[in-house]
Amino acid sequence: MHHRRLPLGPPRALVVVLVALLGALGGSVPGVAQESSAPSVPVSPEEVVRGDSSVRRISLVINVGAGYTPATSMLDTLRERSLRTTFFVLGWWAEQHPELLARIAADGHEIGSHGHSVFDLTRVSDAEVLADLERADAAISAVTGRTTRPLWSPSAGYRDARVRRLAASIGYRPIYWTVDSGDWRTDATAESVRRRVLEGADNGAIIVLHFDSPTTPQTTAVVLGDLIDTLRARGFELVTITELLTG
């Protein structure tokens, strides 16, 4: 479903700088969320597609790693509206954009795994599935100072029972979505994204947006503030995936 450019070249040297900084500061960067005793989503191969339908909560999740220009204005919008949400990040992207990932973490957002660089995990071996997930966690945690476990959303939505079982075997819970905003499509418009999100908004919904799809700067980034305001005006509490599933 989602189209992504493949990463080119080695990780930026800034990754090394950030890793060194992590060590110098005792394993943390000021403002970056650290491990806590807060409730955690239970590990299981059972896929999550929505939260409690009796509670007026929604999670606007943001997938990262399509490989196009990141819509960094989305981070400004989230901060202006005091919204912490969940980002599912591809490991290769974390290696290429450590400064942006560090900003996402410093703003208090929850960060889950979107895999590393295997586009379709259903087409590779068990060993390759596990290696991709472990590599992603290593790349992301090198910047954020914390593991992505237990949150994992499959790249492009490619998953099956085998992949879900393997992910659970190393501490992950598969997270899918209730509503696809369609902002990954090359023919997406700001209005089409707004319409799909608002029409699909319902109790417990997981609504997926994208940080760096081909059209994100002209679509999701433009309507994000209005979406947040409208959903809140409708009485929805906007929360992270962990809050949606454990709150």
PDB file of C-alpha atoms in Angstrom:
ATOM      1  CA  MET A   1       0.000   0.000   0.000  1.00  0.00           C
ATOM      2  CA  HIS A   2       2.658   2.478   1.009  1.00  0.00           C
ATOM      3  CA  HIS A   3       5.473   3.434  -1.364  1.00  0.00           C
ATOM      4  CA  ARG A   4       8.905   4.027   0.109  1.00  0.00           C
ATOM      5  CA  ARG A   5      12.279   4.997  -1.282  1.00  0.00           C
ATOM      6  CA  LEU A   6      15.115   2.714  -0.319  1.00  0.00           C
ATOM      7  CA  PRO A   7      17.824   4.287   1.878  1.00  0.00           C
ATOM      8  CA  LEU A   8      21.052   5.322   0.187  1.00  0.00           C
ATOM      9  CA  GLY A   9      24.507   5.493   1.705  1.00  0.00           C
ATOM     10  CA  PRO A  10      25.720   4.891   5.260  1.00  0.00           C
ATOM     11  CA  PRO A  11      24.101   6.354   8.405  1.00  0.00           C
ATOM     12  CA  ARG A  12      25.038   9.937   9.136  1.00  0.00           C
ATOM     13  CA  ALA A  13      27.942  10.576  11.438  1.00  0.00           C
ATOM     14  CA  LEU A  14      25.567  12.383  13.741  1.00  0.00           C
ATOM     15  CA  VAL A  15      24.330   9.008  14.986  1.00  0.00           C
ATOM     16  CA  VAL A  16      27.765   8.426  16.466  1.00  0.00           C
ATOM     17  CA  VAL A  17      27.703  11.841  18.105  1.00  0.00           C
ATOM     18  CA  LEU A  18      24.312  11.198  19.671  1.00  0.00           C
ATOM     19  CA  VAL A  19      25.332   7.776  20.911  1.00  0.00           C
ATOM     20  CA  ALA A  20      28.389   9.312  22.531  1.00  0.00           C
ATOM     21  CA  LEU A  21      26.201  11.954  24.093  1.00  0.00           C
ATOM     22  CA  LEU A  22      23.925   9.280  25.490  1.00  0.00           C
ATOM     23  CA  GLY A  23      26.852   7.671  27.233  1.00  0.00           C
ATOM     24  CA  ALA A  24      28.227  10.926  28.547  1.00  0.00           C
ATOM     25  CA  LEU A  25      24.868  11.776  30.085  1.00  0.00           C
ATOM     26  CA  GLY A  26      24.428   8.434  31.755  1.00  0.00           C
ATOM     27  CA  GLY A  27      22.283   6.934  29.014  1.00  0.00           C
ATOM     28  CA  SER A  28      19.847   9.774  28.424  1.00  0.00           C
ATOM     29  CA  VAL A  29      19.448  13.027  26.565  1.00  0.00           C
ATOM     30  CA  PRO A  30      17.688  15.886  28.357  1.00  0.00           C
ATOM     31  CA  GLY A  31      14.045  15.989  27.337  1.00  0.00           C
ATOM     32  CA  VAL A  32      14.078  12.498  25.846  1.00  0.00           C
ATOM     33  CA  ALA A  33      11.613  10.114  27.467  1.00  0.00           C
ATOM     34  CA  GLN A  34      13.166   7.259  29.393  1.00  0.00           C
ATOM     35  CA  GLU A  35      11.964   3.876  30.590  1.00  0.00           C
ATOM     36  CA  SER A  36       9.342   4.083  33.293  1.00  0.00           C
ATOM     37  CA  SER A  37       7.012   1.909  35.319  1.00  0.00           C
ATOM     38  CA  ALA A  38       3.977   3.138  33.384  1.00  0.00           C
ATOM     39  CA  PRO A  39       1.494   0.544  32.071  1.00  0.00           C
ATOM     40  CA  SER A  40       2.656  -1.341  29.003  1.00  0.00           C
ATOM     41  CA  VAL A  41       0.754  -2.955  26.139  1.00  0.00           C
ATOM     42  CA  PRO A  42       0.752  -6.746  26.669  1.00  0.00           C
ATOM     43  CA  VAL A  43       2.964  -8.755  24.317  1.00  0.00           C
ATOM     44  CA  SER A  44       0.975 -11.114  22.104  1.00  0.00           C
ATOM     45  CA  PRO A  45       0.783 -12.224  18.451  1.00  0.00           C
ATOM     46  CA  GLU A  46      -2.836 -11.028  18.468  1.00  0.00           C
ATOM     47  CA  GLU A  47      -3.112  -7.944  16.302  1.00  0.00           C
ATOM     48  CA  VAL A  48      -4.556  -4.704  17.661  1.00  0.00           C
ATOM     49  CA  VAL A  49      -6.799  -2.770  15.262  1.00  0.00           C
ATOM     50  CA  ARG A  50      -8.573  -0.470  17.734  1.00  0.00           C
ATOM     51  CA  GLY A  51      -8.946   0.388  21.394  1.00  0.00           C
ATOM     52  CA  ASP A  52     -11.983   0.211  23.647  1.00  0.00           C
ATOM     53  CA  SER A  53     -15.055   1.111  21.577  1.00  0.00           C
ATOM     54  CA  SER A  54     -16.902   2.252  24.699  1.00  0.00           C
ATOM     55  CA  VAL A  55     -14.401   5.017  25.456  1.00  0.00           C
ATOM     56  CA  ARG A  56     -14.223   8.288  23.503  1.00  0.00           C
ATOM     57  CA  ARG A  57     -10.521   8.092  22.765  1.00  0.00           C
ATOM     58  CA  ILE A  58      -8.605   8.084  19.487  1.00  0.00           C
ATOM     59  CA  SER A  59      -4.941   7.654  18.609  1.00  0.00           C
ATOM     60  CA  LEU A  60      -3.533   9.563  15.639  1.00  0.00           C
ATOM     61  CA  VAL A  61      -0.451   7.466  14.874  1.00  0.00           C
ATOM     62  CA  ILE A  62       2.234   8.744  12.525  1.00  0.00           C
ATOM     63  CA  ASN A  63       4.296   6.375  10.386  1.00  0.00           C
ATOM     64  CA  VAL A  64       7.811   7.471   9.462  1.00  0.00           C
ATOM     65  CA  GLY A  65      10.116   6.174   6.748  1.00  0.00           C
ATOM     66  CA  ALA A  66       8.470   6.576   3.338  1.00  0.00           C
ATOM     67  CA  GLY A  67      11.654   8.356   2.350  1.00  0.00           C
ATOM     68  CA  TYR A  68      10.342  11.645   0.988  1.00  0.00           C
ATOM     69  CA  THR A  69      10.680  15.127   2.482  1.00  0.00           C
ATOM     70  CA  PRO A  70       9.642  15.053   6.157  1.00  0.00           C
ATOM     71  CA  ALA A  71       6.834  17.447   7.060  1.00  0.00           C
ATOM     72  CA  THR A  72       8.546  18.870  10.126  1.00  0.00           C
ATOM     73  CA  SER A  73       5.799  21.455  10.559  1.00  0.00           C
ATOM     74  CA  MET A  74       3.698  18.574  11.924  1.00  0.00           C
ATOM     75  CA  LEU A  75       5.948  18.544  14.988  1.00  0.00           C
ATOM     76  CA  ASP A  76       5.283  22.253  15.512  1.00  0.00           C
ATOM     77  CA  THR A  77       1.532  21.651  15.237  1.00  0.00           C
ATOM     78  CA  LEU A  78       1.619  18.809  17.746  1.00  0.00           C
ATOM     79  CA  ARG A  79       3.632  20.912  20.193  1.00  0.00           C
ATOM     80  CA  GLU A  80       1.373  23.964  19.777  1.00  0.00           C
ATOM     81  CA  ARG A  81      -1.638  21.819  20.613  1.00  0.00           C
ATOM     82  CA  SER A  82       0.095  19.960  23.453  1.00  0.00           C
ATOM     83  CA  LEU A  83      -0.499  16.604  21.790  1.00  0.00           C
ATOM     84  CA  ARG A  84       1.760  13.649  22.453  1.00  0.00           C
ATOM     85  CA  THR A  85       1.140  10.777  20.080  1.00  0.00           C
ATOM     86  CA  THR A  86       2.775   7.606  18.768  1.00  0.00           C
ATOM     87  CA  PHE A  87       5.300   7.532  15.910  1.00  0.00           C
ATOM     88  CA  PHE A  88       6.146   4.236  14.209  1.00  0.00           C
ATOM     89  CA  VAL A  89       9.652   4.704  12.807  1.00  0.00           C
ATOM     90  CA  LEU A  90      11.639   2.663  10.309  1.00  0.00           C
ATOM     91  CA  GLY A  91      15.148   1.890  11.511  1.00  0.00           C
ATOM     92  CA  TRP A  92      16.914   2.957   8.318  1.00  0.00           C
ATOM     93  CA  TRP A  93      15.216   6.371   8.649  1.00  0.00           C
ATOM     94  CA  ALA A  94      16.415   6.675  12.242  1.00  0.00           C
ATOM     95  CA  GLU A  95      19.968   6.134  11.012  1.00  0.00           C
ATOM     96  CA  GLN A  96      19.592   8.760   8.284  1.00  0.00           C
ATOM     97  CA  HIS A  97      17.710  11.357  10.370  1.00  0.00           C
ATOM     98  CA  PRO A  98      18.879  11.048  13.981  1.00  0.00           C
ATOM     99  CA  GLU A  99      18.408  14.753  14.663  1.00  0.00           C
ATOM    100  CA  LEU A 100      14.729  14.608  13.695  1.00  0.00           C
ATOM    101  CA  LEU A 101      14.156  11.424  15.655  1.00  0.00           C
ATOM    102  CA  ALA A 102      15.800  13.024  18.684  1.00  0.00           C
ATOM    103  CA  ARG A 103      13.411  15.980  18.332  1.00  0.00           C
ATOM    104  CA  ILE A 104      10.395  13.655  18.154  1.00  0.00           C
ATOM    105  CA  ALA A 105      11.526  11.894  21.304  1.00  0.00           C
ATOM    106  CA  ALA A 106      12.382  15.137  23.091  1.00  0.00           C
ATOM    107  CA  ASP A 107       8.851  16.392  22.442  1.00  0.00           C
ATOM    108  CA  GLY A 108       7.578  13.472  24.498  1.00  0.00           C
ATOM    109  CA  HIS A 109       6.101  11.359  21.733  1.00  0.00           C
ATOM    110  CA  GLU A 110       5.890   7.598  22.043  1.00  0.00           C
ATOM    111  CA  ILE A 111       8.110   5.802  19.524  1.00  0.00           C
ATOM    112  CA  GLY A 112       7.385   2.316  18.228  1.00  0.00           C
ATOM    113  CA  SER A 113       9.039   0.165  15.590  1.00  0.00           C
ATOM    114  CA  HIS A 114       8.041   0.101  11.930  1.00  0.00           C
ATOM    115  CA  GLY A 115      10.792  -2.388  11.123  1.00  0.00           C
ATOM    116  CA  HIS A 116      14.184  -1.515   9.676  1.00  0.00           C
ATOM    117  CA  SER A 117      14.375  -1.823   5.885  1.00  0.00           C
ATOM    118  CA  VAL A 118      12.545  -4.987   4.784  1.00  0.00           C
ATOM    119  CA  PHE A 119       9.473  -3.693   2.963  1.00  0.00           C
ATOM    120  CA  ASP A 120       7.440  -6.919   3.130  1.00  0.00           C
ATOM    121  CA  LEU A 121       8.275  -9.193   6.064  1.00  0.00           C
ATOM    122  CA  THR A 122       5.923 -11.915   4.801  1.00  0.00           C
ATOM    123  CA  ARG A 123       8.327 -12.612   1.932  1.00  0.00           C
ATOM    124  CA  VAL A 124      11.491 -13.266   3.948  1.00  0.00           C
ATOM    125  CA  SER A 125      12.693 -16.019   6.274  1.00  0.00           C
ATOM    126  CA  ASP A 126      12.103 -16.253  10.021  1.00  0.00           C
ATOM    127  CA  ALA A 127      15.707 -15.250  10.653  1.00  0.00           C
ATOM    128  CA  GLU A 128      15.386 -12.206   8.394  1.00  0.00           C
ATOM    129  CA  VAL A 129      12.172 -11.096  10.112  1.00  0.00           C
ATOM    130  CA  LEU A 130      13.813 -11.260  13.533  1.00  0.00           C
ATOM    131  CA  ALA A 131      16.991  -9.576  12.300  1.00  0.00           C
ATOM    132  CA  ASP A 132      15.029  -6.700  10.755  1.00  0.00           C
ATOM    133  CA  LEU A 133      13.099  -6.043  13.966  1.00  0.00           C
ATOM    134  CA  GLU A 134      16.197  -6.269  16.153  1.00  0.00           C
ATOM    135  CA  ARG A 135      18.153  -4.004  13.820  1.00  0.00           C
ATOM    136  CA  ALA A 136      15.350  -1.438  13.892  1.00  0.00           C
ATOM    137  CA  ASP A 137      15.217  -1.408  17.673  1.00  0.00           C
ATOM    138  CA  ALA A 138      18.991  -0.987  17.880  1.00  0.00           C
ATOM    139  CA  ALA A 139      18.970   1.941  15.431  1.00  0.00           C
ATOM    140  CA  ILE A 140      16.097   3.747  17.114  1.00  0.00           C
ATOM    141  CA  SER A 141      17.176   3.150  20.709  1.00  0.00           C
ATOM    142  CA  ALA A 142      20.690   4.404  19.852  1.00  0.00           C
ATOM    143  CA  VAL A 143      19.102   7.833  19.369  1.00  0.00           C
ATOM    144  CA  THR A 144      16.226   7.829  21.858  1.00  0.00           C
ATOM    145  CA  GLY A 145      17.833   5.915  24.705  1.00  0.00           C
ATOM    146  CA  ARG A 146      14.917   3.487  25.021  1.00  0.00           C
ATOM    147  CA  THR A 147      13.592   0.373  23.341  1.00  0.00           C
ATOM    148  CA  THR A 148      10.654   0.428  20.938  1.00  0.00           C
ATOM    149  CA  ARG A 149       9.213  -2.691  22.594  1.00  0.00           C
ATOM    150  CA  PRO A 150       6.413  -3.653  22.799  1.00  0.00           C
ATOM    151  CA  LEU A 151       5.013  -1.498  19.971  1.00  0.00           C
ATOM    152  CA  TRP A 152       5.477  -2.615  16.368  1.00  0.00           C
ATOM    153  CA  SER A 153       3.455  -1.710  13.295  1.00  0.00           C
ATOM    154  CA  PRO A 154       4.339  -3.632  10.107  1.00  0.00           C
ATOM    155  CA  SER A 155       5.856  -1.751   7.206  1.00  0.00           C
ATOM    156  CA  ALA A 156       3.179  -1.028   4.582  1.00  0.00           C
ATOM    157  CA  GLY A 157       0.820  -3.234   6.592  1.00  0.00           C
ATOM    158  CA  TYR A 158       2.482  -6.438   5.375  1.00  0.00           C
ATOM    159  CA  ARG A 159       2.040  -9.125   8.018  1.00  0.00           C
ATOM    160  CA  ASP A 160       0.633 -12.601   8.537  1.00  0.00           C
ATOM    161  CA  ALA A 161       0.287 -15.043  11.417  1.00  0.00           C
ATOM    162  CA  ARG A 162       3.926 -16.174  11.098  1.00  0.00           C
ATOM    163  CA  VAL A 163       5.325 -12.638  11.187  1.00  0.00           C
ATOM    164  CA  ARG A 164       3.093 -11.679  14.115  1.00  0.00           C
ATOM    165  CA  ARG A 165       4.206 -14.772  16.036  1.00  0.00           C
ATOM    166  CA  LEU A 166       7.867 -14.006  15.412  1.00  0.00           C
ATOM    167  CA  ALA A 167       7.442 -10.388  16.482  1.00  0.00           C
ATOM    168  CA  ALA A 168       5.742 -11.469  19.698  1.00  0.00           C
ATOM    169  CA  SER A 169       8.529 -13.951  20.395  1.00  0.00           C
ATOM    170  CA  ILE A 170      10.957 -11.045  20.845  1.00  0.00           C
ATOM    171  CA  GLY A 171       8.646  -8.811  22.837  1.00  0.00           C
ATOM    172  CA  TYR A 172       6.408  -7.007  20.342  1.00  0.00           C
ATOM    173  CA  ARG A 173       2.657  -6.505  19.982  1.00  0.00           C
ATOM    174  CA  PRO A 174       1.443  -6.032  16.399  1.00  0.00           C
ATOM    175  CA  ILE A 175      -0.400  -2.708  15.989  1.00  0.00           C
ATOM    176  CA  TYR A 176      -2.474  -2.164  12.851  1.00  0.00           C
ATOM    177  CA  TRP A 177      -5.027   0.574  12.256  1.00  0.00           C
ATOM    178  CA  THR A 178      -8.740   1.237  12.150  1.00  0.00           C
ATOM    179  CA  VAL A 179      -8.643   4.113   9.658  1.00  0.00           C
ATOM    180  CA  ASP A 180      -6.187   4.725   6.821  1.00  0.00           C
ATOM    181  CA  SER A 181      -6.008   8.450   6.100  1.00  0.00           C
ATOM    182  CA  GLY A 182      -4.830   7.738   2.550  1.00  0.00           C
ATOM    183  CA  ASP A 183      -2.133  10.397   2.817  1.00  0.00           C
ATOM    184  CA  TRP A 184       0.406   7.971   1.343  1.00  0.00           C
ATOM    185  CA  ARG A 185      -1.341   8.072  -2.038  1.00  0.00           C
ATOM    186  CA  THR A 186       0.170  10.263  -4.738  1.00  0.00           C
ATOM    187  CA  ASP A 187      -3.292  11.622  -5.556  1.00  0.00           C
ATOM    188  CA  ALA A 188      -4.059  12.547  -1.935  1.00  0.00           C
ATOM    189  CA  THR A 189      -5.228  16.078  -1.187  1.00  0.00           C
ATOM    190  CA  ALA A 190      -5.588  17.984   2.057  1.00  0.00           C
ATOM    191  CA  GLU A 191      -9.374  17.682   1.778  1.00  0.00           C
ATOM    192  CA  SER A 192      -9.317  13.939   1.029  1.00  0.00           C
ATOM    193  CA  VAL A 193      -7.164  13.302   4.097  1.00  0.00           C
ATOM    194  CA  ARG A 194      -9.383  15.469   6.277  1.00  0.00           C
ATOM    195  CA  ARG A 195     -12.526  13.732   5.010  1.00  0.00           C
ATOM    196  CA  ARG A 196     -11.221  10.185   5.505  1.00  0.00           C
ATOM    197  CA  VAL A 197     -10.010  10.925   9.025  1.00  0.00           C
ATOM    198  CA  LEU A 198     -13.169  12.654  10.212  1.00  0.00           C
ATOM    199  CA  GLU A 199     -15.510  10.159   8.559  1.00  0.00           C
ATOM    200  CA  GLY A 200     -13.650   7.258  10.160  1.00  0.00           C
ATOM    201  CA  ALA A 201     -13.241   8.803  13.606  1.00  0.00           C
ATOM    202  CA  ASP A 202     -14.955   6.670  16.242  1.00  0.00           C
ATOM    203  CA  ASN A 203     -14.396   5.462  19.784  1.00  0.00           C
ATOM    204  CA  GLY A 204     -11.107   3.574  20.094  1.00  0.00           C
ATOM    205  CA  ALA A 205      -9.995   4.267  16.521  1.00  0.00           C
ATOM    206  CA  ILE A 206      -6.356   4.059  15.495  1.00  0.00           C
ATOM    207  CA  ILE A 207      -5.952   6.524  12.622  1.00  0.00           C
ATOM    208  CA  VAL A 208      -2.736   6.316  10.614  1.00  0.00           C
ATOM    209  CA  LEU A 209      -1.018   9.383   9.167  1.00  0.00           C
ATOM    210  CA  HIS A 210       2.413   9.738   7.551  1.00  0.00           C
ATOM    211  CA  PHE A 211       5.323  12.047   8.291  1.00  0.00           C
ATOM    212  CA  ASP A 212       7.139  11.785   4.957  1.00  0.00           C
ATOM    213  CA  SER A 213       4.912  10.466   2.190  1.00  0.00           C
ATOM    214  CA  PRO A 214       5.126  12.074  -1.270  1.00  0.00           C
ATOM    215  CA  THR A 215       2.280  14.493  -0.489  1.00  0.00           C
ATOM    216  CA  THR A 216       2.515  14.937   3.304  1.00  0.00           C
ATOM    217  CA  PRO A 217       3.701  18.583   3.230  1.00  0.00           C
ATOM    218  CA  GLN A 218       0.683  19.535   1.080  1.00  0.00           C
ATOM    219  CA  THR A 219      -1.882  17.249   2.744  1.00  0.00           C
ATOM    220  CA  THR A 220      -1.527  15.993   6.317  1.00  0.00           C
ATOM    221  CA  ALA A 221       0.731  18.824   7.434  1.00  0.00           C
ATOM    222  CA  VAL A 222      -1.835  21.357   6.199  1.00  0.00           C
ATOM    223  CA  VAL A 223      -4.876  19.835   7.927  1.00  0.00           C
ATOM    224  CA  LEU A 224      -3.329  18.329  11.068  1.00  0.00           C
ATOM    225  CA  GLY A 225      -4.147  21.290  13.300  1.00  0.00           C
ATOM    226  CA  ASP A 226      -7.746  21.366  12.113  1.00  0.00           C
ATOM    227  CA  LEU A 227      -8.077  17.608  12.589  1.00  0.00           C
ATOM    228  CA  ILE A 228      -6.866  17.845  16.179  1.00  0.00           C
ATOM    229  CA  ASP A 229      -9.165  20.776  16.942  1.00  0.00           C
ATOM    230  CA  THR A 230     -12.194  19.158  15.287  1.00  0.00           C
ATOM    231  CA  LEU A 231     -11.735  15.773  16.958  1.00  0.00           C
ATOM    232  CA  ARG A 232     -11.336  17.409  20.354  1.00  0.00           C
ATOM    233  CA  ALA A 233     -14.422  19.551  19.705  1.00  0.00           C
ATOM    234  CA  ARG A 234     -16.318  16.334  19.032  1.00  0.00           C
ATOM    235  CA  GLY A 235     -15.363  15.139  22.491  1.00  0.00           C
ATOM    236  CA  PHE A 236     -12.514  12.779  21.629  1.00  0.00           C
ATOM    237  CA  GLU A 237      -9.432  12.543  23.829  1.00  0.00           C
ATOM    238  CA  LEU A 238      -6.359  12.127  21.616  1.00  0.00           C
ATOM    239  CA  VAL A 239      -3.843   9.715  23.137  1.00  0.00           C
ATOM    240  CA  THR A 240      -0.835   7.511  22.469  1.00  0.00           C
ATOM    241  CA  ILE A 241      -1.242   3.850  21.554  1.00  0.00           C
ATOM    242  CA  THR A 242      -0.209   2.791  25.051  1.00  0.00           C
ATOM    243  CA  GLU A 243      -2.750   5.150  26.593  1.00  0.00           C
ATOM    244  CA  LEU A 244      -5.421   3.926  24.172  1.00  0.00           C
ATOM    245  CA  LEU A 245      -4.834   0.275  25.052  1.00  0.00           C
ATOM    246  CA  THR A 246      -4.079   0.506  28.774  1.00  0.00           C
ATOM    247  CA  GLY A 247      -5.899   3.636  29.962  1.00  0.00           C
TER     248      GLY A 247
END
